[in-house]
Amino acid sequence: MNDMTASIQFNNVSLYYYSLPRWLGGKPFKALHNINLCIEDKSLAIVGPSGSGKSTLIELLFGLRKATNGDIILFGNSLPINSPKVQTNVCKHMQLIPQEPHTSLNPYYTVYQVLKEPLLNLNDKSNHEVRIKDALKDVGLSNKLLPLTAAQLSTGQAQRVAIARALVVNPSVLIADEPTSSLDPVSRQKILDLLMSLKSRLDMRLVLITHDLQAAKTLCEDILVLNHGEIAEFGSSHQIMTAPNHPTTQALINAQSLIIPNQPNN
Ligand code: ADP
Ligand code: MG
């Protein structure tokens, strides 16, 4: 779909928060420390306990936070990107599915307006009606929802609309911050199945932030484990799930009562 190779690079990226300004003796809190990461042509799950820096990593990508040190390069462009034209281009490639579907949708907008907005913002020249209907169909929703507002949708429907809003601009990388955490188990499974089918059908890379290791393994080839803002381990989903090396990974796996066929370090 997109001929541009998906490429997100973190070179030695750190983000420190200071409770007091440095000149008043404020000590750094290391939300992220020395992150080196390259997301190329594989889907990646980012897992880790609460507070390990997962959302901070994603917020950096979307310019919501600034790195204290290091470089982030998105599709060949170093952050911060100042040119509106380049910003638009990057947004076309990389779209976010936020964590809370209901709070992320404008309550005064109809589904139609929600889906039209990114096309207007990115000055998309294609036929908007066709794109909006295609995106709704991609997420398995009926056109009948177009005149409804977010408040009239169930949480599962709202999450699908949030996914459609990300898809409507044809991104090459879809970034999802805990997309199933607010859903019941049945809706959760349906959203995971949907992401799985979209990924292969639309030829997209997925960056999935999740607590759910089973979802990480099913949807992504690689897993990155964060702990206290640092990379605890990185590897193929198979390796991480069957032979985790780091105690954080082992704890996450044990907490979810997943079967580990091999002992660690085997
Ligand atoms: P996760 O998404 O993995 O749960 P976050 O990226 O949201 O973790 O947060 C990482 C750490 O940074 C947490 O310990 C959090 O309390 C801290 N943090 C986040 N935002 C701020 C802020 N604005 N000021 C100070 N600390 C923050
Ligand atoms: Mg988070």
Coordinates of C-alpha atoms and ligand atoms in Angstrom, one line a residue:
M1 CA 0.0 0.0 0.0
N2 CA 2.7 2.4 1.0
D3 CA 6.0 2.1 -0.8
M4 CA 7.9 4.0 1.9
T5 CA 9.6 1.6 4.3
A6 CA 8.2 2.0 7.8
S7 CA 11.0 3.3 9.9
I8 CA 11.1 4.7 13.3
Q9 CA 14.4 5.1 15.1
F10 CA 15.3 5.9 18.6
N11 CA 19.0 6.7 19.1
N12 CA 20.1 6.8 22.8
V13 CA 16.8 8.5 23.8
S14 CA 16.2 9.6 27.4
L15 CA 13.5 11.6 28.9
Y16 CA 13.9 12.9 32.5
Y17 CA 11.4 14.7 34.6
Y18 CA 12.5 17.1 37.2
S19 CA 10.4 17.6 40.4
L20 CA 12.3 20.8 40.9
P21 CA 14.2 22.9 38.4
R22 CA 17.8 21.7 38.1
W23 CA 19.2 24.9 39.4
L24 CA 17.3 24.3 42.7
G25 CA 18.8 20.9 43.0
G26 CA 16.0 19.0 41.3
K27 CA 16.9 15.3 40.8
P28 CA 16.0 13.7 37.5
F29 CA 13.3 11.0 37.4
K30 CA 14.2 8.8 34.4
A31 CA 11.0 8.1 32.6
L32 CA 13.1 6.7 29.7
H33 CA 16.8 6.0 29.7
N34 CA 19.1 5.3 26.8
I35 CA 16.5 3.8 24.5
N36 CA 17.9 2.4 21.2
L37 CA 15.2 1.0 19.0
C38 CA 14.6 0.6 15.3
I39 CA 11.1 -0.3 14.0
E40 CA 11.5 -1.3 10.3
D41 CA 9.4 -3.9 8.6
K42 CA 8.2 -6.0 11.6
S43 CA 5.4 -5.4 14.0
L44 CA 6.5 -4.6 17.5
A45 CA 4.7 -5.1 20.9
I46 CA 5.9 -2.8 23.7
V47 CA 5.1 -4.4 27.1
G48 CA 6.1 -3.6 30.6
P49 CA 4.6 -2.9 34.0
S50 CA 2.6 0.3 34.6
G51 CA 4.9 3.3 34.8
S52 CA 7.7 1.6 32.8
G53 CA 7.5 4.4 30.1
K54 CA 5.4 2.8 27.4
S55 CA 3.1 5.8 26.9
T56 CA 6.0 8.2 27.2
L57 CA 7.7 6.4 24.3
I58 CA 4.6 6.9 22.1
E59 CA 4.1 10.5 23.2
L60 CA 7.6 11.3 22.1
L61 CA 6.8 9.9 18.6
F62 CA 3.8 12.2 18.3
G63 CA 5.7 15.3 19.5
L64 CA 3.7 15.5 22.8
R65 CA 6.9 15.3 24.8
K66 CA 10.5 16.2 24.1
A67 CA 13.4 14.0 24.6
T68 CA 16.0 15.2 27.2
N69 CA 18.8 13.5 25.2
G70 CA 19.1 11.5 22.0
D71 CA 17.6 11.6 18.5
I72 CA 14.3 10.3 17.2
I73 CA 14.1 9.8 13.4
L74 CA 10.7 9.2 11.7
F75 CA 10.8 8.1 8.1
G76 CA 14.1 9.9 7.6
N77 CA 13.1 13.1 9.5
S78 CA 14.7 14.1 12.8
L79 CA 12.4 15.3 15.5
P80 CA 11.2 18.0 16.1
I81 CA 9.8 18.5 12.7
N82 CA 9.1 22.1 12.0
S83 CA 7.9 22.1 8.4
P84 CA 4.1 21.6 8.2
K85 CA 4.5 19.8 4.9
V86 CA 6.8 17.2 6.4
Q87 CA 4.6 16.9 9.5
T88 CA 1.6 16.2 7.3
N89 CA 3.6 13.6 5.4
V90 CA 4.7 11.8 8.7
C91 CA 1.1 11.9 10.0
K92 CA 0.0 10.1 6.8
H93 CA 2.4 7.3 7.6
M94 CA 1.9 7.0 11.3
Q95 CA -1.5 7.0 13.0
L96 CA -2.4 6.4 16.7
I97 CA -5.3 4.5 18.2
P98 CA -5.6 6.0 21.7
Q99 CA -6.2 4.1 24.8
E100 CA -9.7 5.3 25.8
P101 CA -12.0 5.2 22.8
H102 CA -14.8 7.3 24.3
T103 CA -12.7 10.1 25.7
S104 CA -10.6 10.3 22.5
L105 CA -13.6 10.9 20.2
N106 CA -15.0 14.4 20.1
P107 CA -18.4 14.1 21.8
Y108 CA -20.0 16.7 19.6
Y109 CA -18.9 15.1 16.4
T110 CA -20.8 12.5 14.4
V111 CA -19.0 9.4 13.3
Y112 CA -18.9 11.0 9.8
Q113 CA -17.2 14.1 11.2
V114 CA -14.8 12.1 13.2
L115 CA -13.7 10.2 10.1
K116 CA -13.6 13.2 7.8
E117 CA -11.4 15.3 10.1
P118 CA -8.1 13.6 9.4
L119 CA -8.7 13.7 5.7
L120 CA -9.3 17.5 5.9
N121 CA -6.3 18.0 8.3
L122 CA -4.0 16.1 6.0
N123 CA -5.4 17.9 2.9
D124 CA -6.2 14.5 1.4
K125 CA -7.2 14.8 -2.3
S126 CA -9.0 11.5 -2.7
N127 CA -12.8 11.1 -2.6
H128 CA -13.6 11.5 1.1
E129 CA -17.0 9.8 1.0
V130 CA -15.4 6.7 -0.5
R131 CA -12.6 6.7 2.0
I132 CA -14.9 7.1 5.0
K133 CA -17.1 4.2 3.9
D134 CA -14.2 2.0 3.1
A135 CA -12.6 2.7 6.6
L136 CA -15.9 1.9 8.3
K137 CA -16.2 -1.3 6.3
D138 CA -12.6 -2.2 7.2
V139 CA -13.5 -2.2 10.9
G140 CA -16.7 -4.1 10.4
L141 CA -19.2 -1.2 11.1
S142 CA -22.3 -0.2 9.2
N143 CA -22.8 3.1 7.4
K144 CA -25.9 3.5 9.5
L145 CA -23.5 4.7 12.3
L146 CA -22.3 7.7 10.3
P147 CA -24.9 10.2 11.7
L148 CA -24.5 9.0 15.4
T149 CA -22.3 10.8 18.0
A150 CA -19.7 9.1 20.2
A151 CA -22.1 9.1 23.1
Q152 CA -24.5 6.9 21.1
L153 CA -21.9 4.2 20.5
S154 CA -21.0 1.2 22.7
T155 CA -17.4 1.1 23.9
G156 CA -16.6 -1.6 21.3
Q157 CA -18.1 0.5 18.5
A158 CA -16.3 3.6 19.7
Q159 CA -13.0 1.7 19.6
R160 CA -13.7 0.5 16.1
V161 CA -14.5 4.1 15.0
A162 CA -11.1 5.2 16.6
I163 CA -9.4 2.5 14.5
A164 CA -11.3 3.6 11.4
R165 CA -10.2 7.2 12.1
A166 CA -6.6 6.0 12.1
L167 CA -7.1 3.9 8.9
V168 CA -8.8 6.5 6.9
V169 CA -5.5 8.1 5.8
N170 CA -3.9 4.8 4.8
P171 CA -1.0 4.7 7.3
S172 CA 1.9 2.4 7.0
V173 CA 2.4 2.2 10.8
L174 CA -0.5 1.9 13.2
I175 CA 0.3 2.6 16.8
A176 CA -2.1 1.3 19.4
D177 CA -1.8 2.3 23.1
E178 CA -3.5 -0.5 25.0
P179 CA -6.4 -0.7 22.5
T180 CA -8.3 -3.4 24.5
S181 CA -7.8 -2.3 28.1
S182 CA -11.2 -0.8 28.4
L183 CA -13.1 -3.6 26.7
D184 CA -14.9 -6.6 27.9
P185 CA -13.3 -10.0 27.0
V186 CA -15.6 -10.6 24.0
S187 CA -15.0 -7.2 22.5
R188 CA -11.4 -7.5 23.3
Q189 CA -11.0 -10.7 21.3
K190 CA -13.0 -9.1 18.4
I191 CA -10.7 -6.0 18.4
L192 CA -7.6 -8.3 18.4
D193 CA -9.0 -10.4 15.5
L194 CA -9.7 -7.1 13.7
L195 CA -6.2 -5.8 14.2
M196 CA -4.8 -9.1 13.0
S197 CA -6.8 -9.1 9.8
L198 CA -6.2 -5.4 9.1
K199 CA -2.5 -5.9 9.6
S200 CA -2.2 -8.5 6.9
R201 CA -4.9 -7.2 4.6
L202 CA -3.7 -3.6 4.5
D203 CA 0.0 -4.4 4.7
M204 CA 0.6 -2.3 7.8
R205 CA 3.1 -2.4 10.6
L206 CA 1.6 -2.5 14.1
V207 CA 3.2 -1.0 17.2
L208 CA 1.2 -2.4 20.0
I209 CA 1.4 -1.1 23.6
T210 CA -0.1 -3.7 25.8
H211 CA -0.1 -5.6 29.1
D212 CA -1.5 -8.5 27.3
L213 CA 1.4 -10.8 26.4
Q214 CA -0.9 -13.3 24.5
A215 CA -2.1 -10.4 22.3
A216 CA 1.5 -9.3 21.8
K217 CA 2.6 -12.7 20.7
T218 CA -0.3 -13.2 18.3
L219 CA -0.1 -9.8 16.7
C220 CA 3.6 -8.9 16.7
E221 CA 6.8 -10.6 15.5
D222 CA 9.0 -8.8 18.1
I223 CA 8.5 -7.8 21.7
L224 CA 10.3 -5.1 23.6
V225 CA 10.1 -5.2 27.4
L226 CA 10.4 -2.0 29.3
N227 CA 11.2 -1.7 33.0
H228 CA 11.7 1.6 34.9
G229 CA 12.3 3.4 31.6
E230 CA 14.9 1.1 30.3
I231 CA 14.9 -1.8 27.8
A232 CA 14.8 -5.0 29.8
E233 CA 14.9 -7.2 26.8
F234 CA 14.1 -7.3 23.1
G235 CA 13.6 -10.3 20.9
S236 CA 11.3 -12.3 18.7
S237 CA 7.9 -12.9 20.3
H238 CA 8.7 -16.7 20.3
Q239 CA 11.9 -16.2 22.2
I240 CA 10.5 -13.7 24.7
M241 CA 7.5 -16.0 25.5
T242 CA 9.3 -19.3 25.6
A243 CA 12.7 -18.3 27.1
P244 CA 12.4 -14.9 28.8
N245 CA 15.8 -13.7 30.2
H246 CA 14.8 -10.8 32.3
P247 CA 13.0 -11.0 35.7
T248 CA 10.5 -8.4 34.5
T249 CA 9.5 -10.5 31.6
Q250 CA 9.3 -13.6 33.7
A251 CA 7.1 -11.7 36.2
L252 CA 4.8 -10.5 33.4
I253 CA 4.5 -14.0 32.0
N254 CA 3.9 -15.6 35.5
A255 CA 1.3 -13.0 36.4
Q256 CA -0.7 -14.0 33.3
S257 CA -0.3 -17.7 34.1
L258 CA 1.1 -18.4 30.7
I259 CA 2.8 -21.7 30.2
I260 CA 6.6 -21.5 29.7
P261 CA 7.8 -24.6 27.9
N262 CA 11.5 -23.9 28.5
Q263 CA 13.3 -22.7 31.6
P264 CA 14.8 -19.3 31.4
N265 CA 18.3 -19.2 29.8
N266 CA 17.8 -22.5 28.1
Ligands
ADP1 P1 3.3 3.5 31.2 O1 2.6 4.0 30.0 O2 4.3 2.4 31.0 O3 2.3 3.1 32.3 P2 4.2 6.2 31.4 O4 5.0 6.4 30.2 O5 2.8 6.8 31.4 O6 4.2 4.7 31.8 O7 5.0 6.8 32.6 C1 6.4 6.6 32.9 C2 6.8 7.2 34.2 O8 6.9 8.6 34.0 C3 5.8 7.0 35.3 O9 6.5 6.7 36.5 C4 5.1 8.3 35.5 O10 4.6 8.5 36.8 C5 6.1 9.3 35.0 N1 5.6 10.5 34.5 C6 4.8 10.6 33.4 N2 4.4 11.8 33.1 C7 5.1 12.6 34.0 C8 5.2 14.0 34.3 N3 4.6 14.9 33.5 N4 5.9 14.4 35.3 C9 6.6 13.5 36.1 N5 6.5 12.2 35.9 C10 5.8 11.8 34.9
MG2 MG 0.5 4.0 29.5

